[in-house]
Coordinates of C-alpha atoms and ligand atoms in Angstrom, one line a residue:
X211 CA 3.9 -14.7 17.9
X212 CA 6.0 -17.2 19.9
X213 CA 2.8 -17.1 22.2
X214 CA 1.3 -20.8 22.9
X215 CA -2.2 -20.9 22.2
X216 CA -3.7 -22.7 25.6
X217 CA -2.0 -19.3 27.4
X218 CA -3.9 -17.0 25.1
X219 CA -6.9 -15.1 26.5
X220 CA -9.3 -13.5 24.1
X221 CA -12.1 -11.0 25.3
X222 CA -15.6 -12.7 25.1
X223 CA -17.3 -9.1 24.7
X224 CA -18.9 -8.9 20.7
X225 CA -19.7 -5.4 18.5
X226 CA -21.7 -7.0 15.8
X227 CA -21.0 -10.4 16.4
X228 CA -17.6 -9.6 16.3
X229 CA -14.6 -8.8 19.3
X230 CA -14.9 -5.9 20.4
X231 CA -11.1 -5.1 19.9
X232 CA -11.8 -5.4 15.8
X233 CA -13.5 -1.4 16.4
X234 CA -10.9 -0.5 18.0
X235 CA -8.5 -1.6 15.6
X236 CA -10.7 -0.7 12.8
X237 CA -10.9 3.3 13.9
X238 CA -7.1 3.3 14.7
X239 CA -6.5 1.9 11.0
X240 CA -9.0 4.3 9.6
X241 CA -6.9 6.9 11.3
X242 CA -3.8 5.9 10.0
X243 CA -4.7 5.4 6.8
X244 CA -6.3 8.8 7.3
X245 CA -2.9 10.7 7.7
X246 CA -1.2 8.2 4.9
X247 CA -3.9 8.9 2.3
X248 CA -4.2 12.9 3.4
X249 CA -0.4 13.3 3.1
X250 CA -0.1 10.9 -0.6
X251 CA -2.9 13.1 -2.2
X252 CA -0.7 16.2 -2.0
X253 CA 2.7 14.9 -1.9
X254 CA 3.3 14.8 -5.5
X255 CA 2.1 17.8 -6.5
X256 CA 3.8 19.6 -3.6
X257 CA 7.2 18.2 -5.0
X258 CA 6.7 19.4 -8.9
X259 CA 4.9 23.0 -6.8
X260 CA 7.1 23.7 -4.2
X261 CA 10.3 21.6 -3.9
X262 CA 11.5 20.8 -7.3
X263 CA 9.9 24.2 -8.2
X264 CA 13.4 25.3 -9.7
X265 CA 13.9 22.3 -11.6
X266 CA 13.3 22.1 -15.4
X267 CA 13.2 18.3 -14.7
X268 CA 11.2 18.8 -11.6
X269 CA 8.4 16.0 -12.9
X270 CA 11.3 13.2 -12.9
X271 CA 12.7 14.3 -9.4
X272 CA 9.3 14.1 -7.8
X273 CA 8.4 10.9 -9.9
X274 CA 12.2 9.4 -8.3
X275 CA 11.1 10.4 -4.9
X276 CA 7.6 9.1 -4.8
X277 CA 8.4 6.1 -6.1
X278 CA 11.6 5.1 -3.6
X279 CA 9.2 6.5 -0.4
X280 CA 6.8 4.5 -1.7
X281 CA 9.0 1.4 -1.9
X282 CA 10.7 2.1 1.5
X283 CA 7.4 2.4 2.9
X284 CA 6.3 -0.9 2.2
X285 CA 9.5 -2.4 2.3
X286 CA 10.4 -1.2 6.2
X287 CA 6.8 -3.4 6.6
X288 CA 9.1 -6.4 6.7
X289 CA 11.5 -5.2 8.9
X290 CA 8.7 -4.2 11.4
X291 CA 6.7 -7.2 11.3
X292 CA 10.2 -9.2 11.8
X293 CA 10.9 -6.9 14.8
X294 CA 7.2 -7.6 16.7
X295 CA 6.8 -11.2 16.0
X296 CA 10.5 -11.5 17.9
X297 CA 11.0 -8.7 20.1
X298 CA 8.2 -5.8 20.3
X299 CA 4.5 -7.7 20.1
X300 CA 2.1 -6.0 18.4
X301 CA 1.2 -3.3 20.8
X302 CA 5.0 -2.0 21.1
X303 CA 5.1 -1.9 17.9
X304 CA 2.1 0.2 16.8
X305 CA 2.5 2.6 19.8
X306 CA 6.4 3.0 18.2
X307 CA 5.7 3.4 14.7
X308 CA 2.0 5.3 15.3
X309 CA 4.4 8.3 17.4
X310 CA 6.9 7.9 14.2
X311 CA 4.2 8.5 11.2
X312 CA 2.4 11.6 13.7
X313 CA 5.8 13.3 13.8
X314 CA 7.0 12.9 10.0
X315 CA 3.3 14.3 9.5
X316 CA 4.2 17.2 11.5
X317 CA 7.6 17.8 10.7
X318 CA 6.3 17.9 6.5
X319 CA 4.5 20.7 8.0
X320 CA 7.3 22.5 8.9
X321 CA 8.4 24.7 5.5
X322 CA 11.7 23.2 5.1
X323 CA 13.4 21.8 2.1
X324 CA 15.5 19.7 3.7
X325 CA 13.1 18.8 6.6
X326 CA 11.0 17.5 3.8
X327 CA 13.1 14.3 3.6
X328 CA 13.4 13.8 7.0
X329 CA 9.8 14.0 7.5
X330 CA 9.6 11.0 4.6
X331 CA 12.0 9.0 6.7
X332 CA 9.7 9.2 9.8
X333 CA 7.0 7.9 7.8
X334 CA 9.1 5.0 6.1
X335 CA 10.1 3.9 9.6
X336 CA 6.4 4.7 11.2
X337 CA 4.4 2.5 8.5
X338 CA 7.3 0.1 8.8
X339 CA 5.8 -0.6 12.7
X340 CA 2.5 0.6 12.6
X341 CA 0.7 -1.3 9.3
X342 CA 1.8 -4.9 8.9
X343 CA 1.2 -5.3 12.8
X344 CA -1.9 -3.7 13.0
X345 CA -3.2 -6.3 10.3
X346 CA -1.6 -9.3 12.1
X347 CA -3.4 -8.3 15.5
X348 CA -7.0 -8.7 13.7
X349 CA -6.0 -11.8 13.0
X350 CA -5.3 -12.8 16.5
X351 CA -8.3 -11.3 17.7
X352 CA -9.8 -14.6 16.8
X353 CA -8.9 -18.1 16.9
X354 CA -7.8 -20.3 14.1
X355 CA -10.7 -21.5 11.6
X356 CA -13.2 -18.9 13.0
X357 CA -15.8 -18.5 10.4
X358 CA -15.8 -14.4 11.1
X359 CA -12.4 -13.3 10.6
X360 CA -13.0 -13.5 6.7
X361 CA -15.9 -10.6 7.0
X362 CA -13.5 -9.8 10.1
X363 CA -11.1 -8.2 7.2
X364 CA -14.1 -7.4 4.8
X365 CA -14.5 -4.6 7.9
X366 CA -10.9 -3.4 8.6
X367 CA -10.9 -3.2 5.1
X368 CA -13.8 -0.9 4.6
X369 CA -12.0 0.9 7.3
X370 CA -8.6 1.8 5.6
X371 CA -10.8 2.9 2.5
X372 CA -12.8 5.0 5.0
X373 CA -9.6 6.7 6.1
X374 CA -8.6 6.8 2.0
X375 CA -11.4 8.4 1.4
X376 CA -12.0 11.2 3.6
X377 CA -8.7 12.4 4.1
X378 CA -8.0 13.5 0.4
X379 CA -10.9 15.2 0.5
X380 CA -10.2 17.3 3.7
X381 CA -6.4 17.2 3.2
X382 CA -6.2 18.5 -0.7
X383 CA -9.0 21.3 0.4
X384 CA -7.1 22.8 3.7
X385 CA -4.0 22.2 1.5
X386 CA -5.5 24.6 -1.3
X387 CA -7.7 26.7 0.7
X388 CA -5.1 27.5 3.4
X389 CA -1.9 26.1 2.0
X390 CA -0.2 22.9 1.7
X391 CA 1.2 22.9 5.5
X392 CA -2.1 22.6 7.2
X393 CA -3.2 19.9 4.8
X394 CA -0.2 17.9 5.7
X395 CA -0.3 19.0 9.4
X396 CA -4.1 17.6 9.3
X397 CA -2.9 14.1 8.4
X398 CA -0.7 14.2 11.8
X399 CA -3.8 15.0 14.0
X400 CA -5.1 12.3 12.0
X401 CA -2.1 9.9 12.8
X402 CA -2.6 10.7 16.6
X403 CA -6.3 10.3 16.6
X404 CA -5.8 6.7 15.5
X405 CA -3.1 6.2 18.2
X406 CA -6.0 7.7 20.9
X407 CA -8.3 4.9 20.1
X408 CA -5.5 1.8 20.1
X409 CA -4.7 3.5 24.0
X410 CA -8.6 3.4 24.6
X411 CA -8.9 -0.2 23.4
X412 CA -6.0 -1.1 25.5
X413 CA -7.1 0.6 28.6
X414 CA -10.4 -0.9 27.8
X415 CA -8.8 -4.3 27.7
X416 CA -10.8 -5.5 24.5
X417 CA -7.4 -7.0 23.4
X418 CA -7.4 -10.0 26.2
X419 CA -3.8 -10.7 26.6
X420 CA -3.2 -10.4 22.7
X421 CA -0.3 -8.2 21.1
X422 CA 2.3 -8.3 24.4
X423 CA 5.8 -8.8 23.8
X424 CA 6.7 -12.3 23.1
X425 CA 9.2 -12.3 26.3
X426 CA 9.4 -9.7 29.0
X427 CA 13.4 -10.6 29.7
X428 CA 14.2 -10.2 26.4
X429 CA 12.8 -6.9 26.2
X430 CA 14.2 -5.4 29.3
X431 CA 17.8 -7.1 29.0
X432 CA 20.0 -4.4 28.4
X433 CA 22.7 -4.3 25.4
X434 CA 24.8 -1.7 25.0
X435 CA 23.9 -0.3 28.3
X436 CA 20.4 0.0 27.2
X437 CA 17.5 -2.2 27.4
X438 CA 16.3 -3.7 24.1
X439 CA 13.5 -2.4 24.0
X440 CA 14.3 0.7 24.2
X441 CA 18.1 0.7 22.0
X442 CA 15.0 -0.2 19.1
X443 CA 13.2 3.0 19.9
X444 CA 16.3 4.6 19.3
X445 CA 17.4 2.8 16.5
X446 CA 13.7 3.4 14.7
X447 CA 14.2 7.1 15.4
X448 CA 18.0 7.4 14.0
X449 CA 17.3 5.8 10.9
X450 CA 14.4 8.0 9.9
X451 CA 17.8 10.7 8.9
X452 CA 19.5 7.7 7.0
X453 CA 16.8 6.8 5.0
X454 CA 16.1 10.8 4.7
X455 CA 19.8 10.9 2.7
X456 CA 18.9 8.0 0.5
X457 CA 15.4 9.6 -0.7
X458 CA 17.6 12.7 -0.9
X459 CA 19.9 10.9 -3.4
X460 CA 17.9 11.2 -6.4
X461 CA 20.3 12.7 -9.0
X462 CA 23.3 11.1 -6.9
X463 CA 24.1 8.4 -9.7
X464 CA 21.1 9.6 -12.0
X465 CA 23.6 11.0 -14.3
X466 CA 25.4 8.2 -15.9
X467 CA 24.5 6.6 -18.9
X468 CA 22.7 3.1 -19.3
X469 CA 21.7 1.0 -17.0
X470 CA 21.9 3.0 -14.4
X471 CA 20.9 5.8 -16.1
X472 CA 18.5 8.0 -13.7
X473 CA 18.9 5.3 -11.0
X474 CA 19.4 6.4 -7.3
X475 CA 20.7 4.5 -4.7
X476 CA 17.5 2.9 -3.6
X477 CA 17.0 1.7 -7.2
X478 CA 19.9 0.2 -7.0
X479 CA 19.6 -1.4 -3.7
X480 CA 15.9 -2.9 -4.4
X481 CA 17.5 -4.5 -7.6
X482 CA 20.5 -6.1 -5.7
X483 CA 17.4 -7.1 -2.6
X484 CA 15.2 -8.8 -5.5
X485 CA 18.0 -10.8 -6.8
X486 CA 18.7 -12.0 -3.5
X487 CA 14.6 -13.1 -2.5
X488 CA 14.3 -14.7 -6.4
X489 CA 17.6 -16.5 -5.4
X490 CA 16.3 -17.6 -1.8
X491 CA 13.0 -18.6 -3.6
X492 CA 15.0 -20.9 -6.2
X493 CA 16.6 -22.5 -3.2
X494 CA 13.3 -22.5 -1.2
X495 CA 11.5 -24.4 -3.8
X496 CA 14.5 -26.8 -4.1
X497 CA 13.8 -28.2 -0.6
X498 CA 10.2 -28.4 -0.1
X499 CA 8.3 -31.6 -1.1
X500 CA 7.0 -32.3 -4.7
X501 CA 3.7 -31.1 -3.2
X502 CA 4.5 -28.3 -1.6
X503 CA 6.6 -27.1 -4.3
X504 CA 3.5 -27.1 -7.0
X505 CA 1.3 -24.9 -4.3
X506 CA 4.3 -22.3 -3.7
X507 CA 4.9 -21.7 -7.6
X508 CA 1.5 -20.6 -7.4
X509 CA 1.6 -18.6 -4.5
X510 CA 4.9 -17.1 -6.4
X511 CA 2.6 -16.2 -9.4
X512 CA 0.4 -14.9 -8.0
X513 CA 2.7 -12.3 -6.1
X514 CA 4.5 -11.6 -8.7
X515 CA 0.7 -10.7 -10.9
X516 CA -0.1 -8.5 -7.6
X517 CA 3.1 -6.5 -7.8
X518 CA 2.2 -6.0 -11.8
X519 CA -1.1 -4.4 -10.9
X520 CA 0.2 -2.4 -7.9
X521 CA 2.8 -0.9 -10.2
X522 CA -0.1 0.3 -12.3
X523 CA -2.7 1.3 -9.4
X524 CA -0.2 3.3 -7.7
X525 CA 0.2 5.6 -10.4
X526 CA -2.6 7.2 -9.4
X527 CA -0.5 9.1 -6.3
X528 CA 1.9 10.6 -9.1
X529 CA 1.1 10.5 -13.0
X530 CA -2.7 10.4 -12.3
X531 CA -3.0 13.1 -9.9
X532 CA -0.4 15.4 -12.5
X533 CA -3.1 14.3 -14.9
X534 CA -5.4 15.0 -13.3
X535 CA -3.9 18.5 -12.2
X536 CA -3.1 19.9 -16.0
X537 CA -5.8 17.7 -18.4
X538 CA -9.0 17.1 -16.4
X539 CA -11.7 19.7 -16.2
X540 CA -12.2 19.3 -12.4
X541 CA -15.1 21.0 -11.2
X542 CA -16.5 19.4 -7.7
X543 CA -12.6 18.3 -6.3
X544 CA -9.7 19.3 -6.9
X545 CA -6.6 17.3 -8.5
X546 CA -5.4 16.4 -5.1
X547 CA -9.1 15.3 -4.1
X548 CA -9.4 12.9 -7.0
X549 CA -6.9 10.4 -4.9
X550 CA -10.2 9.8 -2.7
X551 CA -11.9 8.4 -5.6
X552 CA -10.1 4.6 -5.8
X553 CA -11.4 4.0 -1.7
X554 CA -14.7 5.4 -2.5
X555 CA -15.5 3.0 -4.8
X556 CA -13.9 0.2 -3.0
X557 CA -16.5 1.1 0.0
X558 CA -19.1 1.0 -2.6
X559 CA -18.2 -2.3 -4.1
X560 CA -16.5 -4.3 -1.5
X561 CA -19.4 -5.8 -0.1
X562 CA -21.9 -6.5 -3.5
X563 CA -18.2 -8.2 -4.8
X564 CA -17.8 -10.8 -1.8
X565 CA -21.2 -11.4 -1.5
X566 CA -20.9 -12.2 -5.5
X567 CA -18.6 -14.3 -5.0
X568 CA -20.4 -16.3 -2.3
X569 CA -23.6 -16.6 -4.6
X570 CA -21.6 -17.6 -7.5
X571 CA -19.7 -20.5 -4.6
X572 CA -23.2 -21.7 -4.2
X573 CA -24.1 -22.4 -7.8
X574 CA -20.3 -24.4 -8.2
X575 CA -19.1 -21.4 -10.4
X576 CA -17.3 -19.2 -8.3
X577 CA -14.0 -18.7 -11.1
X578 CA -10.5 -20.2 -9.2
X579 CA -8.2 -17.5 -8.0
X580 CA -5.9 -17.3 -11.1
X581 CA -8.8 -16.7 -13.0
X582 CA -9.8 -13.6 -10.8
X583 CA -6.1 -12.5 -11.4
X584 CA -6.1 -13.2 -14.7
X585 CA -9.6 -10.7 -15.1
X586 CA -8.3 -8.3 -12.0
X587 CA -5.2 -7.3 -14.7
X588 CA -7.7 -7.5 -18.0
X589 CA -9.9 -4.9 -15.8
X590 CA -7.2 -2.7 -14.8
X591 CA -5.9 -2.7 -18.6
X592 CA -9.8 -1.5 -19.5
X593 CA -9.3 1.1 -16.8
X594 CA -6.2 2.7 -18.7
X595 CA -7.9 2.0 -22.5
X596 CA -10.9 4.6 -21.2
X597 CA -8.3 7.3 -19.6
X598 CA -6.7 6.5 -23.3
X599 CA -9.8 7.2 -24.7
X600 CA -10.5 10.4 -22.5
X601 CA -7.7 12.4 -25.0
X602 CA -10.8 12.0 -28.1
X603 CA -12.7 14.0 -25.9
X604 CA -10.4 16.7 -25.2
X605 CA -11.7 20.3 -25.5
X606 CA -9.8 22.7 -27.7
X607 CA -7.2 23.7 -24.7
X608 CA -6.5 20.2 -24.0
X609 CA -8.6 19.5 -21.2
X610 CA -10.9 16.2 -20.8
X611 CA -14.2 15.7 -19.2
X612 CA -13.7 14.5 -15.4
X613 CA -16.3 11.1 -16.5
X614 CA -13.4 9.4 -17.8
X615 CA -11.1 9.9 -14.5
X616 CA -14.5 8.7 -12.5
X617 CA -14.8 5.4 -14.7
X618 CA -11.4 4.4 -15.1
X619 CA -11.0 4.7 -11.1
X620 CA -14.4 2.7 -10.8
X621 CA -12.8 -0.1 -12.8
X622 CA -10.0 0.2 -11.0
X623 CA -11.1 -0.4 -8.0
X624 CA -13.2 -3.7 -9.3
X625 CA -9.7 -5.3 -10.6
X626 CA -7.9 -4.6 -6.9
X627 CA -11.1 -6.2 -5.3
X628 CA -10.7 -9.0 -7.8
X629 CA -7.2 -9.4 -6.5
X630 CA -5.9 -7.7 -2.9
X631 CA -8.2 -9.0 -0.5
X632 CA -8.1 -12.7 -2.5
X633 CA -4.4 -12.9 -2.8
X634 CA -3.8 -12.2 1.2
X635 CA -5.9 -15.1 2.3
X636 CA -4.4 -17.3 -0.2
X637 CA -0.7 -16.5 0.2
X638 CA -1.6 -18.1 3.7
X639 CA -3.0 -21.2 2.3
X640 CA -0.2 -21.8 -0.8
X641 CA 3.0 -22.2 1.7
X642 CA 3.8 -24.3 3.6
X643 CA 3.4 -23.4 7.2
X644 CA 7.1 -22.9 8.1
X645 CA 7.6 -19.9 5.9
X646 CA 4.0 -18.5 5.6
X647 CA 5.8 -15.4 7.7
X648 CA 8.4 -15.1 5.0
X649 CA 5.8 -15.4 2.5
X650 CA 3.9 -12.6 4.3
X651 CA 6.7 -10.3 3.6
X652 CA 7.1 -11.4 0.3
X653 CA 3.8 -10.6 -0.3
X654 CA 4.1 -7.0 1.0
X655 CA 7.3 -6.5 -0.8
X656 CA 5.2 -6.7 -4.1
X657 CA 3.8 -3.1 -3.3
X658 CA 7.5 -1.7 -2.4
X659 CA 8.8 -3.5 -5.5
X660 CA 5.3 -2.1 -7.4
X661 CA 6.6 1.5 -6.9
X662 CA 9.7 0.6 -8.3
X663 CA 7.7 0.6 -11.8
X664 CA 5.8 3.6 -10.5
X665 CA 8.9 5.3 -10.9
X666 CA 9.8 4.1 -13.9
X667 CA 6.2 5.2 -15.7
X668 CA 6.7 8.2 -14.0
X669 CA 10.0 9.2 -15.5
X670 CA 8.8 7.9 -18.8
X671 CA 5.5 10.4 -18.6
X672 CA 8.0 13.2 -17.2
X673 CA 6.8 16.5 -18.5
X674 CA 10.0 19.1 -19.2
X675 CA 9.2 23.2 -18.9
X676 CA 10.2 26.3 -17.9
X677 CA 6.7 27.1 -17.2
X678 CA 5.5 25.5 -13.5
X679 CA 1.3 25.8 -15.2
X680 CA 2.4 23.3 -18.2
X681 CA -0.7 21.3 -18.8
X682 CA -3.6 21.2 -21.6
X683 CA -2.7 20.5 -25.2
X684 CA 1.4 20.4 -24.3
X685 CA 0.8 17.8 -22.0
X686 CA -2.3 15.7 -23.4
X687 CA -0.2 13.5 -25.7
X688 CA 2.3 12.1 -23.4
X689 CA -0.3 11.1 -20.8
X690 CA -2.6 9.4 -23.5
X691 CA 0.3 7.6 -25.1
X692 CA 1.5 6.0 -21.9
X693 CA -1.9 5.2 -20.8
X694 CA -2.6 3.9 -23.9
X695 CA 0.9 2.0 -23.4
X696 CA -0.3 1.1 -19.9
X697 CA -3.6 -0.6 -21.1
X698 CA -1.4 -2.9 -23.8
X699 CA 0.9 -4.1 -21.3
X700 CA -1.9 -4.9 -18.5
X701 CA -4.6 -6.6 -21.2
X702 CA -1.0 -8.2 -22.7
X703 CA -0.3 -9.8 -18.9
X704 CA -4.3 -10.4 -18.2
X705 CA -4.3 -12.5 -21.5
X706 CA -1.4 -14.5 -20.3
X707 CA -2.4 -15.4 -16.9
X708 CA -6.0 -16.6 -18.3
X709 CA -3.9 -18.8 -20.4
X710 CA -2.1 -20.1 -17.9
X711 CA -4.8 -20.4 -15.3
X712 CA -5.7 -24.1 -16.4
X713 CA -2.3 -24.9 -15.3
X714 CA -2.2 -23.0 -12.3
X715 CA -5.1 -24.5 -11.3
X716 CA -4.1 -27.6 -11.5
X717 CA -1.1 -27.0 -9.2
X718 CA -2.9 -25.0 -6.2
X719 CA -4.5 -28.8 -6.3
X720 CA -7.6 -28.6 -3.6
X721 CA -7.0 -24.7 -3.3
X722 CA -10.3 -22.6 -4.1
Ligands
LIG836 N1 -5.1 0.3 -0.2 C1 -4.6 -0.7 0.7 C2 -4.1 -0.2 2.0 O1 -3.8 1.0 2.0 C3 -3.6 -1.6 -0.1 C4 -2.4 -0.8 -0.5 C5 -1.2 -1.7 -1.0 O2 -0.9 -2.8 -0.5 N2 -0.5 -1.2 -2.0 O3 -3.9 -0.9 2.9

């Protein structure tokens, strides 16, 4: 925000001990999440069930799909934070991209093939708005160095994982019980629920003056004939179609041979995009000081270590959940239920983990973040080796006992706790001041760029039948080798960052 601090007023009134505007924000998030969470648990396995029903290759289609939403929906993050820190302000911008996720949640209600991508597109755009500026404005809620907007996060936090929690739960049973449109019309009452209580806290005035748009003028100055503000309404609602035709555009280069073999266009695009930030990156670390430079390979690292464990986590929306649907005796959920597993745990754990790691900072041990990485990536190797392990357990028709799933999420869940919540805060603390915006975005672009290896699993582990119930022994071996695969390759990158740790160490300098 271009906003100078002496003109900023912040609301004295405390839930907690904390502003008042954090429970605001925290039930909005939960909400959001809420629709996000409800709509990912079924997505997949309403491609392979419904959409790509025809398709022999229907696995690979819905793996494409899911992974280039899923990389456009963190990737528009950037564009939307750029947007309110210039233009919108926070509030704007989560009003714009809240009405934008409620209405793709409605429109994937609709039984439409083709309304199916559009409805992706709204989202895209919506979570573009709604998520990285809802995170900045806790952040503004309190001023610089206060000691409370650490746990300040701890609780937003717990609140997206409420929301991740629930909603799979509700979502996947309306969507079996009554059929797959109510669960994913649920997740839009959800959406608008969220955008009730950010109205309520802004009528309440909890926010102070926080989360206006930086200048009035340039909002209302008209271009075009149209005020700004407005021409970006527009502009957020007209490329929800474009982005619509490039999810669309699966097969549209996927059948040439080599290296863009099963590519589509937003493959393609992401590769030619993460050319350009390494690139900018070189160059950045060119011009900063000798100091500065040592703290922002780090910060680099450890960004490019997140985006390796994301890519592995966020399996569990497609491969996992097909797992889950064709190998794992389910009793109590169902396979689109079982996505509600990684945020229960992370409710359970979150707290016992940070206050473990401020016991262990009083007795001088507390390990340095590489070494947290370094475990977070051994962890979520461990996680795959047990689902690996699941297949020696594996009834006579193929099917494994549900403990395995349970465990391997529960580990799971300990790596990202290990890593998530410590990489944010030190991304902000590795680079250098001018660029810790850019940085931001960098950072968020390791989950789009994350789901860019989701796809590629996903293709890898794409089942091929005639026969839409495929699933017990046809199917056990594939999943089991790539998890297996999966386990090598995360232990493999744990192993490596623990060796480099000392190093790292030594260049984050006075960084915990
Ligand atoms: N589960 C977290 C959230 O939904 C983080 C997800 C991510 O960055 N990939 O906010």
């Amino acid at each position: 925000m271009t906003t100078n601090d002496s003109e900023i007023q912040l609301d004295t009134n405390t839930i907690l001990g904390h502003p008042k505007g954090l429970f605001y924000l925290f039930f909005a998030e939960l909400w959001e999440r809420f629709s996000f969470y409800g709509m990912r648990a079924l997505l997949t396995l309403y491609m392979v069930n419904v959409i790509f029903l025809e398709l022999v290759e229907r696995d690979f289609a819905a793996a494409a799909v899911y992974a280039s939403y899923g990389s456009l929906v963190y990737a528009s993050t950037v564009v939307g934070g750029r947007i309110s820190d210039s233009i919108l302000g926070f509030r704007k911008s989560i009003f714009l991209g809240g009405i934008l996720m409620a209405l793709g949640h409605f429109v994937l209600a609709i039984e439409n093939d083709y309304t199916f991508f559009l409805a992706l597109g709204f989202i895209v755009v919506g979570n573009g708005f709604f998520k990285p500026n809802i995170s900045t404005f806790v952040g503004s809620l309190y001023k610089d160095e206060d000691p409370r907007k650490d746990s300040g996060f701890t609780i937003f936090y717990m609140g997206i994982n409420i929301g991740g929690w629930v909603a799979p739960l509700l979502c996947g049973w309306l969507g079996s019980a009554y059929g797959w449109h109510y669960g994913f019309g649920l997740a839009g009452f959800g959406m608008l629920t969220g955008l009730l209580f950010f109205w309520s806290g802004i009528k309440s005035g909890v926010f102070g003056s926080q989360g206006m748009a930086p200048s009035e003028e340039k909002l209302e100055e008209k271009l075009i004939g149209i005020k700004r503000g407005h021409l970006i309404s527009l502009l957020a609602f007209l490329s929800a179609p474009v982005i619509a035709i490039l999810l669309a555009s699966y097969k549209a280069i996927g059948s040439g041979e080599g290296f863009l073999e099963g590519q589509n266009i937003v493959n393609i695009i992401f590769k030619v995009v993460g050319l350009f930030i390494l690139c900018y990156l070189a160059y950045i670390l060119s011009k900063v000081s000798f100091e500065e430079r040592k703290k922002l390979i780090v910060a680099i690292a450890i960004t490019l270590f997140m985006t390796l464990f994301w890519g592995f986590h966020e399996l569990s929306g497609s491969v996992i959940t097909l797992f889950a649907s064709r190998n794992v005796s389910l009793t109590f959920l169902d396979a689109a239920q079982t996505n509600s597993l990684n945020s229960m745990f992370i409710i359970i754990l979150a707290l016992p983990i940070s206050w473990m790691w401020t016991k262990l900072n009083k007795h001088k041990i507390n390990p340095r973040t590489p070494y947290k990485f370094g475990f977070g990536l051994l962890i979520a190797g461990l996680s795959f080796y047990i689902l690996a392990l699941s297949g020696n357990a594996a009834d006579q028709n193929g099917m494994v006992p549900f403990s395995y799933l349970l465990l391997m999420y529960f580990l799971l869940s300990v790596g990202e706790l290990f890593m998530s919540p410590v990489g944010l805060s030190k991304i902000t603390d590795l680079s250098p001041k001018r660029i810790v915006a850019f940085m931001m975005g960098v950072w968020f672009l390791s989950s789009a760029y994350a789901f860019q290896l989701v796809g590629f699993i996903g293709k890898q582990l794409a089942i091929e039948s005639d026969d839409i119930n495929v699933g017990g022994m046809e199917t056990l071996s594939t999943y089991i080798g790539g998890f297996d695969l999966i386990s090598k390759y995360s232990i493999g990158a744990g192993i490596i960052v623990l060796i480099s740790a000392p190093l790292l160490k030594k260049l984050m300098g006075n960084i915990h």
